[in-house]
Coordinates of C-alpha atoms in Angstrom, one line a residue:
Chain M
X1 CA 127.2 115.9 97.9
X2 CA 124.1 114.3 99.3
X3 CA 122.0 116.5 101.4
X4 CA 118.9 114.4 102.1
X5 CA 118.9 111.5 104.5
X6 CA 116.5 109.4 106.4
X7 CA 116.4 108.5 110.2
X8 CA 115.2 105.0 109.8
X9 CA 116.1 102.7 107.0
X10 CA 113.3 100.2 107.8
X11 CA 109.9 100.5 109.3
X12 CA 107.6 97.6 110.1
X13 CA 103.9 98.3 111.0
X14 CA 100.7 96.4 111.5
X15 CA 98.0 96.7 108.9
X16 CA 95.6 99.5 110.0
X17 CA 98.2 101.4 112.0
X18 CA 99.5 104.8 111.0
X19 CA 103.0 105.0 109.6
X20 CA 105.5 107.9 109.9
X21 CA 108.5 108.0 107.6
X22 CA 111.1 110.7 108.4
X23 CA 113.6 112.6 106.3
X24 CA 116.3 115.2 107.2
X25 CA 117.7 117.6 104.7
X26 CA 120.7 119.8 105.2
X27 CA 120.4 122.3 102.3
X28 CA 118.5 125.4 103.5
X29 CA 118.3 126.5 99.8
X30 CA 115.9 123.6 99.1
X31 CA 112.4 124.9 98.7
X32 CA 110.4 122.1 97.1
X33 CA 110.1 118.6 98.4
X34 CA 108.6 115.4 97.1
X35 CA 107.8 111.9 98.4
X36 CA 108.1 109.0 96.1
X37 CA 107.0 105.4 96.6
X38 CA 108.9 102.6 94.9
X39 CA 107.4 99.1 94.9
X40 CA 109.7 96.1 94.2
X41 CA 110.7 95.9 90.6
X42 CA 109.1 99.2 89.6
X43 CA 110.1 102.8 89.2
X44 CA 109.5 105.5 91.8
X45 CA 106.0 106.8 91.8
X46 CA 105.0 110.3 93.0
X47 CA 103.0 110.5 96.2
X48 CA 102.8 114.0 97.4
X49 CA 104.8 117.2 97.3
X50 CA 105.2 120.4 99.4
X51 CA 106.7 123.8 98.9
X52 CA 108.7 125.6 101.5
X53 CA 106.0 128.2 102.1
X54 CA 103.8 125.5 103.6
X55 CA 104.1 123.4 106.8
X56 CA 101.6 120.7 105.9
X57 CA 99.9 119.2 102.9
X58 CA 97.3 116.4 102.9
X59 CA 96.5 113.9 100.2
X60 CA 94.5 110.8 100.2
X61 CA 95.6 108.9 103.4
X62 CA 98.9 110.7 103.3
X63 CA 100.1 113.9 104.9
X64 CA 103.5 115.6 104.5
X65 CA 104.8 117.8 107.2
X66 CA 107.7 120.2 106.7
X67 CA 109.7 121.7 109.6
X68 CA 112.1 124.2 108.1
X69 CA 113.5 125.2 111.4
X70 CA 115.1 121.8 111.9
X71 CA 115.1 120.9 108.2
X72 CA 112.9 117.9 108.7
X73 CA 110.3 116.3 106.4
X74 CA 107.9 113.5 107.3
X75 CA 105.3 111.4 105.5
X76 CA 102.4 110.1 107.4
X77 CA 100.3 107.3 106.0
X78 CA 97.0 106.7 107.7
X79 CA 95.5 103.2 108.1
X80 CA 98.5 101.5 106.5
X81 CA 97.6 98.8 104.1
X82 CA 99.7 95.8 102.7
X83 CA 99.8 97.6 99.4
X84 CA 101.7 100.4 101.0
X85 CA 104.7 98.1 101.5
X86 CA 107.5 99.7 99.5
X87 CA 110.6 101.9 99.7
X88 CA 109.8 105.5 100.3
X89 CA 112.1 108.3 99.2
X90 CA 112.1 112.0 100.0
X91 CA 113.6 114.2 97.3
X92 CA 114.5 117.9 97.4
X93 CA 114.7 120.5 94.7
X94 CA 117.0 123.4 95.4
X95 CA 116.0 127.0 94.6
X96 CA 117.6 127.9 91.3
X97 CA 117.8 124.3 90.2
X98 CA 114.7 123.8 88.2
X99 CA 115.1 120.2 87.1
X100 CA 117.5 118.5 89.5
X101 CA 116.0 116.4 92.3
X102 CA 118.3 115.1 95.0
X103 CA 116.9 111.9 96.5
X104 CA 117.4 110.6 100.1
X105 CA 118.4 107.1 101.0
X106 CA 115.0 105.6 101.2
X107 CA 113.0 103.8 103.9
X108 CA 111.7 100.3 103.5
X109 CA 108.1 100.1 104.9
X110 CA 106.8 96.7 105.6
X111 CA 103.1 96.3 106.5
X112 CA 102.2 93.1 108.4
X113 CA 98.7 91.7 107.9
Chain T
X1 CA 98.9 102.6 78.1
X2 CA 102.6 102.8 79.0
X3 CA 103.7 106.3 79.9
X4 CA 107.4 105.9 80.2
X5 CA 108.9 102.7 78.7
X6 CA 112.4 101.4 78.7
X7 CA 114.1 98.6 76.8
X8 CA 115.5 96.2 77.6
X9 CA 114.3 95.5 81.1
X10 CA 117.3 93.3 81.9
X11 CA 120.7 93.5 80.4
X12 CA 123.6 91.1 81.2
X13 CA 126.9 91.7 79.5
X14 CA 130.6 91.3 79.9
X15 CA 133.1 93.9 81.0
X16 CA 134.4 96.0 78.2
X17 CA 131.3 95.8 76.0
X18 CA 129.3 98.7 74.7
X19 CA 125.5 98.7 75.3
X20 CA 122.5 101.0 74.9
X21 CA 119.3 101.5 76.8
X22 CA 116.3 103.1 75.2
X23 CA 113.6 105.2 76.7
X24 CA 110.4 106.5 75.2
X25 CA 107.6 108.6 76.8
X26 CA 104.1 109.1 75.3
X27 CA 103.1 111.8 77.7
X28 CA 104.1 114.7 75.5
X29 CA 106.6 115.9 78.1
X30 CA 109.5 118.2 77.1
X31 CA 112.0 117.0 79.7
X32 CA 113.6 113.6 80.2
X33 CA 116.0 112.2 82.7
X34 CA 118.3 109.3 83.4
X35 CA 118.9 108.1 87.0
X36 CA 121.1 105.4 88.4
X37 CA 120.0 103.3 91.4
X38 CA 122.7 101.3 93.1
X39 CA 122.4 98.2 95.1
X40 CA 121.6 100.2 98.3
X41 CA 118.7 101.8 96.5
X42 CA 120.4 105.1 96.3
X43 CA 118.9 107.1 93.4
X44 CA 121.0 109.7 91.7
X45 CA 120.4 111.8 88.6
X46 CA 122.8 111.4 85.7
X47 CA 121.5 113.5 82.8
X48 CA 118.5 115.6 81.8
X49 CA 117.3 116.9 78.5
X50 CA 114.8 119.6 77.9
X51 CA 113.5 120.0 74.4
X52 CA 116.4 117.8 73.2
X53 CA 119.0 120.0 74.9
X54 CA 121.3 118.7 77.6
X55 CA 120.5 120.7 80.8
X56 CA 121.9 118.4 83.6
X57 CA 125.1 116.5 83.3
X58 CA 126.2 115.2 86.7
X59 CA 129.6 113.8 87.4
X60 CA 129.3 110.8 85.2
X61 CA 132.2 109.1 83.4
X62 CA 132.3 110.1 79.7
X63 CA 131.8 106.5 78.8
X64 CA 128.1 107.4 79.4
X65 CA 126.6 109.3 76.5
X66 CA 122.9 110.3 76.3
X67 CA 121.2 111.0 73.1
X68 CA 117.9 112.6 72.5
X69 CA 116.7 112.2 68.9
X70 CA 113.4 113.9 69.7
X71 CA 111.5 115.0 72.7
X72 CA 109.9 111.6 73.2
X73 CA 113.1 109.6 73.3
X74 CA 116.2 109.6 75.4
X75 CA 118.7 106.9 75.0
X76 CA 121.8 106.0 77.1
X77 CA 124.8 104.5 75.5
X78 CA 127.6 103.1 77.7
X79 CA 131.0 102.3 76.4
X80 CA 133.6 100.0 77.9
X81 CA 131.3 98.7 80.6
X82 CA 132.8 98.2 84.0
X83 CA 131.7 96.1 87.0
X84 CA 130.7 99.3 88.9
X85 CA 128.2 100.1 86.2
X86 CA 126.0 97.3 87.4
X87 CA 122.8 99.0 88.7
X88 CA 119.2 99.8 87.8
X89 CA 118.9 102.7 85.4
X90 CA 115.6 104.6 85.4
X91 CA 114.3 107.0 82.7
X92 CA 111.9 109.7 83.8
X93 CA 110.0 112.5 82.1
X94 CA 108.3 115.7 83.2
X95 CA 106.6 118.7 81.6
X96 CA 108.9 121.5 82.6
X97 CA 110.9 121.3 85.8
X98 CA 110.3 122.5 89.3
X99 CA 106.9 121.7 90.7
X100 CA 106.1 119.3 87.9
X101 CA 105.9 115.6 88.6
X102 CA 108.6 113.3 87.2
X103 CA 107.2 110.1 85.8
X104 CA 109.5 107.2 86.0
X105 CA 109.9 104.2 83.8
X106 CA 110.1 100.6 85.0
X107 CA 113.9 100.5 85.0
X108 CA 116.6 98.6 83.3
X109 CA 118.6 96.2 85.4
X110 CA 122.2 96.2 84.1
X111 CA 124.5 93.5 85.2
X112 CA 128.2 93.6 84.2
X113 CA 130.1 90.3 84.6

């Protein structure tokens, strides 16, 4: 069954604010996590990934934090822009499953100008 | 240049019909996937092929039959369409598995009447 979920289905922020999107996972065997962004009418697009031997990884305006103790993953977007409005998914890859990604439910981020 | 393309983008058909969705990737990847996204945006893997061999076959009705004529193509044929098959179907590709980004196509919105 599904082992990845999100705390908040929707998030609304003002342009320029920082956004934090959360994700909980229940499978302790997962060791690789990815965040995807899906804009309306398009396919998911890779944002950033993190392996379980790391706690934090930074990209351009995005940071992913992994807390293995509480099985929690978050995506932080700095200086959120209208173009960041989309549905964000976390996905997990279990150890021993090289190809299968299990996606969470998704969070709709709306950026208000 | 389109990386992962799908045809058709929209497909409206009657219950009981048989239909196919085609996918092509020009990234030179060796692995391709089919995902189903329901009306609640939940994204779930259906099938995966690596070098034309089936490596993931989730609990999908056998009315769904994937076919990979070569590494660049993965088609999905659906027999005896049902109302519950209405969804957006995404094709994706990657080079290898774990740790390698999956690139998604634009999706095919299937509506069964």
